[in-house]
Amino acid sequence: MTGMTRRSLLTMIGTAAGSSAMYYAMTAMGHAMPSDYSGPIQLEGNPNGTKVLILGAGLAGMTAALEMRAAGYQVEVLEFREKAGGRCWTLRSGDTYTELGGATQTVDFAEGNYINPGPWRIPHNHYAVMDYCRRLGVELEPFIQTNYNAYVHRSDAYGGRPMRMKEVLTDYRGHISELLAKAVDQDRLDDMVTEEDKELLLDSLRRFGVLNDEHEYVESLSTSRYRGYEKQPGGGEGAAPIPSELLDPSEVIQSRLWTYLATHETMNHHSPMFQPVGGMDGIARGFEREVGDLITYNAKVVSLQQDENGVTVQWEDKVNGGTNTSTADYCVCTIPFSILGQIDHNLSGGLSQIISEMPYNGATKVGLEFNRRFWEQDEDIYGGITYTDQAITQISYPSTGYLSDGPAVLLGAYTWRGPNTFQFNAMQPEERIEMALQMGEKIHPQYREEFKTGVAVTWHKVPWVLGCSGIWQDRERDYETAIQIDNRVVCAGEHLSYLSAWMEGAILSSLDAVSRLHEVVMNGE
Amino acid sequence: MTGMTRRSLLTMIGTAAGSSAMYYAMTAMGHAMPSDYSGPIQLEGNPNGTKVLILGAGLAGMTAALEMRAAGYQVEVLEFREKAGGRCWTLRSGDTYTELGGATQTVDFAEGNYINPGPWRIPHNHYAVMDYCRRLGVELEPFIQTNYNAYVHRSDAYGGRPMRMKEVLTDYRGHISELLAKAVDQDRLDDMVTEEDKELLLDSLRRFGVLNDEHEYVESLSTSRYRGYEKQPGGGEGAAPIPSELLDPSEVIQSRLWTYLATHETMNHHSPMFQPVGGMDGIARGFEREVGDLITYNAKVVSLQQDENGVTVQWEDKVNGGTNTSTADYCVCTIPFSILGQIDHNLSGGLSQIISEMPYNGATKVGLEFNRRFWEQDEDIYGGITYTDQAITQISYPSTGYLSDGPAVLLGAYTWRGPNTFQFNAMQPEERIEMALQMGEKIHPQYREEFKTGVAVTWHKVPWVLGCSGIWQDRERDYETAIQIDNRVVCAGEHLSYLSAWMEGAILSSLDAVSRLHEVVMNGE
């Protein structure tokens, strides 16, 4: 990299003059949206061999391991599973997964196909994740969040027929723009809109809503250019386009399909989004390349005790049997509270209570492999998401391997709260898959004919986390207590962030915990 | 591919029962938007060695060559340049390009970097291009059209400061939603909105515009979730998000930045869009792999004559010198009318007049290579487009190589009509580059420090086409004449389509011309 990046300059300012100086520098430099993350953390000073025990080799644990070893700490990581990554997890052909209750699934996908049961997309504004991907050499490709040609679907709208997003969106926008433009044009809003703004507002609405000169949203080649044509413009003979009929405005309103029109408009879903090439666990593998040598796998922590001298952790060796003891000066505990609450520990009362009381969201994801990409071949849908009011919530088409022949995997269900979750929880894996097929075939009639195999993960039954993400009973009341360094132990993970369930939350929580722990080590409490 | 695709079924129906049967079948099968293209063309019957001479090895010419050889024709292709592809063209490190007037540019980009002077993105609904990419094994990757974190910029708005798309878009949408919601809520539109729709319309506006329960668009964590925060949610200490201030509604209206808010909402720009991995000429190379053996390169056509016996073409050998003659039974002429008008030919009067009168658009593209991806590293812009009212019109960031170190190329100008075009035309290449730098640095102050090298193509000066795309003086009057088979010659290309300047138009025009020509060959006129 030639020269100094703006971010590295900001980091220097931050290091030299503190975070508020950095904040003002960022603003002055036109960083309209300061991130909580402004570059790699700097842990200054020599910890002189201080040892840290890190519990859990998910993204929070491995972030801590990477940064603390780099700062000179002696680091040991204990991980329950046989591999690192935690919820940053990809299931591929040949993988076996046994859930709570004993049901075992062996993934029978074709070579190269996969499903990410946990995180599956990276917002471009999740700066820490993006920066670690850069530092760890994790190649990213775009994740198609928005596909105007995908469907919006409600069982009670349009006779249950899936509608193309572009049609509903364009018609809704046209309809509301027409209403507003007419109201403005007829001087009904003169108390709300100044005379100075009036003409420009009308100009803008004509453009935004694709209205004609009379402020009407009508069937025309102009509106078809946005919503799609009855027959597209072509070449040679008979190539003139034919405009498409509009949906009835009142039907669009009554359909409630507008529920899905802003799903891609939140910060966490703004275009562009990304995914690692080959599966989300590419990030886990990137971290593991750096800190894998520090990790003891198959280590089930059964006790976490601390006193004035240090931290003592007992863990069972799941492969060789027996109980081992690890000790350290400090501990970064990234074990989900859902699990930590079941482990013998002597953490302080306030923290203990939060740990034992935090419920976890239970999401369900179903990966379905089909013999061919009928969504591309028959329906011209390349990546992106179809939304439905059925329990599966959405269908997400693969953002990779476009146009290829052979079997492909789509996300046939992703549901993360409410009654649907419990419905899926109560089922065996094959029942979840069957439910995803039943609901999905209402949108894609090809489902049954093309179905090959599936895998279904319901997070309340994932043995090593028992849920998908922590839920605050009362964040206002509990958050500060939960993140505090408790004598020699600090907890970290997505559950200790304002970005629950996102990898960014896990990493930012870890970086903050590590920074504060380092402060204690260097300067005392 | 297992089973029959819907499209191949449609093709069968089309072949067996004619296009209107196919049309109704498509509609019945839920193809909401029949394309002009519904699968590979079927040229039935044996042309018994009929020879076709194809002029031009751009996409139209190579499509014709591929399909006609497959149908049993004897095919010869003459191409002016040393390679195939025509305007489907990529400039890479080491390439040399000499424009009209003699200015020569040698591209000095780093290995792997490129710019597409012609077409640079593929709408997912350009079905013919997509299908040929599939058939020809051209690997596609997403082209990021929409980037909510890129800028919208006008020299006279906000003191010339570039604004993030997400802020202007969210605030504009919020403002108009608030106006409409209040008007509806205050019963001012009772003659336009039924009582039955009223509450649902208000619900929808609250969601679409991110309004509060009082139908106001106000500074809040809710609106920040859409427009961006002052400080994003983080992890650990001090992680609570801080909402961002809204733009003044009247300023947004007055700024005219709403001009750019629907640029990604037309069919030709709907998400997702695609590009071939490694450069647009990947498509040209894909065709060339199939039909390269039929092409004579460096063949400058100087005469095209037809009579009752056949077609005779004279061409100069640009490498070995001398004039050669090629003859055939029929000719598919894909030479742009801007060039064809200068060639001696005996085409009919009506067609001749259209050929000689068709003006060509002159677009300009400037590729700028910088030492590093400052747009990613400093500004968190990964792919996508910034819009400006300056002559450069837009800046498009590379949709590939995300997060990588080393030099990268962005599109520093793309202007396609009006006075800007003539301004760029009049300049020498280095002046165009300088202009792109001067205008671009108003948006990215890093431009000068990081600039490495550039290349500028202005299409009116491209010797083999003299423009970017054909413009109809009066399409209504002339189109049918221009596309007719003129005795033994049929013209094809983007200029003979309703998709001017798009590769889809070139291919569809060619497929139609080839189909009609085949009809003549098989059944006589």
Short mmCIF file of C-alpha atoms in Angstrom, two decimals, chain A residues 155-362:
data_model
loop_
_atom_site.label_atom_id
_atom_site.label_comp_id
_atom_site.label_asym_id
_atom_site.label_seq_id
_atom_site.Cartn_x
_atom_site.Cartn_y
_atom_site.Cartn_z
CA SER A 155 -50.79 -16.10 0.91
CA ASP A 156 -53.76 -13.73 1.10
CA ALA A 157 -52.71 -11.34 -1.68
CA TYR A 158 -53.26 -11.76 -5.40
CA GLY A 159 -54.66 -15.22 -4.82
CA GLY A 160 -51.37 -16.37 -3.36
CA ARG A 161 -49.53 -15.64 -6.59
CA PRO A 162 -45.96 -14.44 -6.08
CA MET A 163 -45.45 -10.95 -7.48
CA ARG A 164 -42.21 -9.54 -8.87
CA MET A 165 -40.65 -7.02 -6.51
CA LYS A 166 -40.07 -4.50 -9.32
CA GLU A 167 -43.76 -4.33 -10.16
CA VAL A 168 -45.02 -3.87 -6.64
CA LEU A 169 -42.26 -1.42 -5.74
CA THR A 170 -42.61 0.73 -8.86
CA ASP A 171 -46.39 0.79 -8.68
CA TYR A 172 -46.46 1.60 -4.98
CA ARG A 173 -43.95 4.40 -5.44
CA GLY A 174 -45.84 5.69 -8.47
CA HIS A 175 -49.13 5.65 -6.64
CA ILE A 176 -47.96 7.56 -3.57
CA SER A 177 -46.03 10.01 -5.75
CA GLU A 178 -49.16 10.66 -7.79
CA LEU A 179 -51.26 11.24 -4.70
CA LEU A 180 -48.75 13.67 -3.24
CA ALA A 181 -48.09 15.45 -6.53
CA LYS A 182 -51.79 15.99 -7.15
CA ALA A 183 -52.31 17.26 -3.62
CA VAL A 184 -49.42 19.69 -4.01
CA ASP A 185 -50.48 20.73 -7.49
CA GLN A 186 -54.02 21.40 -6.29
CA ASP A 187 -52.66 23.69 -3.56
CA ARG A 188 -53.93 21.44 -0.81
CA LEU A 189 -50.60 21.41 1.01
CA ASP A 190 -49.72 25.09 0.75
CA ASP A 191 -49.31 25.26 4.51
CA MET A 192 -46.74 22.44 4.39
CA VAL A 193 -44.85 23.23 1.20
CA THR A 194 -43.46 26.66 0.45
CA GLU A 195 -44.16 28.32 -2.86
CA GLU A 196 -40.40 28.19 -3.49
CA ASP A 197 -40.23 24.42 -3.10
CA LYS A 198 -43.46 23.57 -4.87
CA GLU A 199 -42.32 23.31 -8.47
CA LEU A 200 -39.13 21.48 -7.58
CA LEU A 201 -41.01 19.06 -5.38
CA LEU A 202 -43.35 18.35 -8.30
CA ASP A 203 -40.37 17.88 -10.62
CA SER A 204 -38.84 15.46 -8.16
CA LEU A 205 -42.06 13.48 -7.77
CA ARG A 206 -42.47 13.14 -11.51
CA ARG A 207 -39.03 11.62 -11.61
CA PHE A 208 -39.19 9.56 -8.42
CA GLY A 209 -42.66 8.19 -9.13
CA VAL A 210 -42.38 8.11 -12.95
CA LEU A 211 -45.39 10.37 -13.40
CA ASN A 212 -46.52 11.99 -16.62
CA ASP A 213 -46.84 15.74 -17.09
CA GLU A 214 -50.29 15.64 -15.50
CA HIS A 215 -48.78 13.99 -12.42
CA GLU A 216 -50.38 10.70 -13.21
CA TYR A 217 -48.85 7.26 -12.85
CA VAL A 218 -50.25 5.48 -15.90
CA GLU A 219 -49.57 2.53 -18.16
CA SER A 220 -46.90 3.67 -20.60
CA LEU A 221 -43.51 2.82 -21.96
CA SER A 222 -42.13 5.19 -19.33
CA THR A 223 -43.58 3.31 -16.40
CA SER A 224 -42.73 -0.02 -18.05
CA ARG A 225 -39.12 1.10 -18.26
CA TYR A 226 -39.15 0.93 -14.46
CA ARG A 227 -41.64 -1.84 -13.59
CA GLY A 228 -40.97 -4.08 -16.58
CA TYR A 229 -42.66 -4.37 -19.98
CA GLU A 230 -45.35 -6.67 -21.24
CA LYS A 231 -42.85 -7.32 -24.03
CA GLN A 232 -39.32 -6.00 -23.75
CA PRO A 233 -37.68 -3.89 -26.44
CA GLY A 234 -35.87 -6.16 -28.85
CA GLY A 235 -33.98 -6.13 -32.14
CA GLY A 236 -35.04 -6.47 -35.76
CA GLU A 237 -38.65 -7.16 -36.64
CA GLY A 238 -41.44 -6.70 -34.10
CA ALA A 239 -38.95 -5.28 -31.66
CA ALA A 240 -40.99 -2.39 -30.35
CA PRO A 241 -41.73 -2.80 -26.65
CA ILE A 242 -45.26 -3.24 -25.34
CA PRO A 243 -46.08 -1.57 -22.05
CA SER A 244 -47.30 -3.61 -19.12
CA GLU A 245 -50.52 -3.10 -17.24
CA LEU A 246 -50.24 -1.53 -13.83
CA LEU A 247 -51.48 -3.12 -10.66
CA ASP A 248 -54.56 -1.53 -9.21
CA PRO A 249 -53.35 1.00 -6.61
CA SER A 250 -55.92 0.00 -4.04
CA GLU A 251 -55.04 -3.67 -4.48
CA VAL A 252 -51.38 -2.87 -3.85
CA ILE A 253 -52.30 -1.09 -0.64
CA GLN A 254 -54.63 -3.89 0.43
CA SER A 255 -52.11 -6.58 -0.49
CA ARG A 256 -49.76 -5.49 2.29
CA LEU A 257 -46.90 -6.51 0.01
CA TRP A 258 -45.44 -3.07 0.73
CA THR A 259 -44.23 -4.71 3.93
CA TYR A 260 -41.28 -6.03 1.96
CA LEU A 261 -40.36 -2.95 -0.07
CA ALA A 262 -37.85 -1.45 2.35
CA THR A 263 -36.08 -4.64 3.40
CA HIS A 264 -32.96 -3.62 1.51
CA GLU A 265 -33.02 -0.05 2.78
CA THR A 266 -31.52 -0.48 6.24
CA MET A 267 -27.83 0.06 6.98
CA ASN A 268 -27.37 -3.65 7.59
CA HIS A 269 -28.77 -4.43 4.15
CA HIS A 270 -27.59 -1.55 1.98
CA SER A 271 -26.04 -2.46 -1.33
CA PRO A 272 -23.39 -3.69 -1.66
CA MET A 273 -23.22 -6.63 0.72
CA PHE A 274 -20.57 -9.33 0.62
CA GLN A 275 -19.84 -12.96 1.37
CA PRO A 276 -16.56 -14.87 1.46
CA VAL A 277 -15.94 -16.91 -1.67
CA GLY A 278 -16.72 -20.55 -0.85
CA GLY A 279 -18.66 -20.08 2.39
CA MET A 280 -18.80 -17.87 5.46
CA ASP A 281 -16.36 -20.03 7.38
CA GLY A 282 -13.70 -18.59 5.10
CA ILE A 283 -13.47 -15.92 7.79
CA ALA A 284 -13.09 -18.54 10.50
CA ARG A 285 -10.40 -20.27 8.44
CA GLY A 286 -8.65 -16.90 7.97
CA PHE A 287 -8.45 -16.37 11.72
CA GLU A 288 -7.55 -20.01 12.27
CA ARG A 289 -4.56 -19.70 9.94
CA GLU A 290 -3.25 -17.03 12.31
CA VAL A 291 -4.13 -18.44 15.72
CA GLY A 292 -4.91 -22.12 15.13
CA ASP A 293 -1.70 -23.10 16.89
CA LEU A 294 -3.02 -21.53 20.10
CA ILE A 295 -6.27 -23.48 20.12
CA THR A 296 -6.99 -26.70 21.98
CA TYR A 297 -9.99 -28.27 20.28
CA ASN A 298 -12.56 -30.64 21.75
CA ALA A 299 -12.10 -29.00 25.13
CA LYS A 300 -15.32 -28.79 27.10
CA VAL A 301 -14.99 -26.20 29.86
CA VAL A 302 -16.64 -27.43 33.07
CA SER A 303 -15.37 -24.92 35.59
CA LEU A 304 -14.15 -21.33 35.56
CA GLN A 305 -12.75 -20.07 38.87
CA GLN A 306 -10.82 -16.94 39.67
CA ASP A 307 -9.09 -15.59 42.77
CA GLU A 308 -6.52 -12.91 43.55
CA ASN A 309 -3.78 -14.98 41.89
CA GLY A 310 -5.36 -15.90 38.62
CA VAL A 311 -7.89 -17.89 36.72
CA THR A 312 -8.29 -21.67 36.80
CA VAL A 313 -10.30 -23.49 34.18
CA GLN A 314 -11.12 -27.17 34.19
CA TRP A 315 -12.03 -28.80 30.93
CA GLU A 316 -12.84 -32.25 29.71
CA ASP A 317 -10.94 -33.66 26.79
CA LYS A 318 -13.75 -34.86 24.51
CA VAL A 319 -11.44 -37.03 22.44
CA ASN A 320 -9.01 -38.57 24.90
CA GLY A 321 -11.17 -38.29 27.98
CA GLY A 322 -10.10 -37.02 31.35
CA THR A 323 -10.23 -33.60 32.92
CA ASN A 324 -7.47 -31.04 32.46
CA THR A 325 -6.68 -27.79 34.14
CA SER A 326 -5.52 -24.59 32.50
CA THR A 327 -4.45 -21.53 34.42
CA ALA A 328 -3.76 -17.96 33.44
CA ASP A 329 -3.48 -14.45 34.78
CA TYR A 330 -6.63 -13.34 32.98
CA CYS A 331 -9.46 -14.78 31.00
CA VAL A 332 -11.45 -13.59 28.01
CA CYS A 333 -14.63 -15.62 28.08
CA THR A 334 -16.54 -15.73 24.80
CA ILE A 335 -18.71 -18.68 25.77
CA PRO A 336 -22.34 -17.78 25.02
CA PHE A 337 -24.24 -16.98 28.20
CA SER A 338 -26.68 -19.76 27.27
CA ILE A 339 -23.81 -22.21 27.86
CA LEU A 340 -21.84 -20.29 30.46
CA GLY A 341 -24.85 -20.33 32.74
CA GLN A 342 -24.54 -24.11 32.93
CA ILE A 343 -20.84 -24.09 33.80
CA ASP A 344 -19.58 -23.98 37.35
CA HIS A 345 -18.06 -20.50 37.84
CA ASN A 346 -17.43 -17.96 40.55
CA LEU A 347 -18.11 -14.80 38.62
CA SER A 348 -19.66 -11.94 40.56
CA GLY A 349 -23.30 -11.92 41.48
CA GLY A 350 -24.46 -9.18 39.13
CA LEU A 351 -22.78 -10.71 36.13
CA SER A 352 -23.85 -14.21 37.14
CA GLN A 353 -27.45 -13.17 37.25
CA ILE A 354 -27.31 -11.63 33.78
CA ILE A 355 -25.60 -14.76 32.46
CA SER A 356 -28.23 -17.05 33.85
CA GLU A 357 -31.13 -14.89 32.73
CA MET A 358 -30.21 -14.07 29.13
CA PRO A 359 -32.46 -15.92 26.69
CA TYR A 360 -31.23 -16.75 23.21
CA ASN A 361 -33.00 -16.25 19.92
CA GLY A 362 -33.72 -19.42 18.05
#
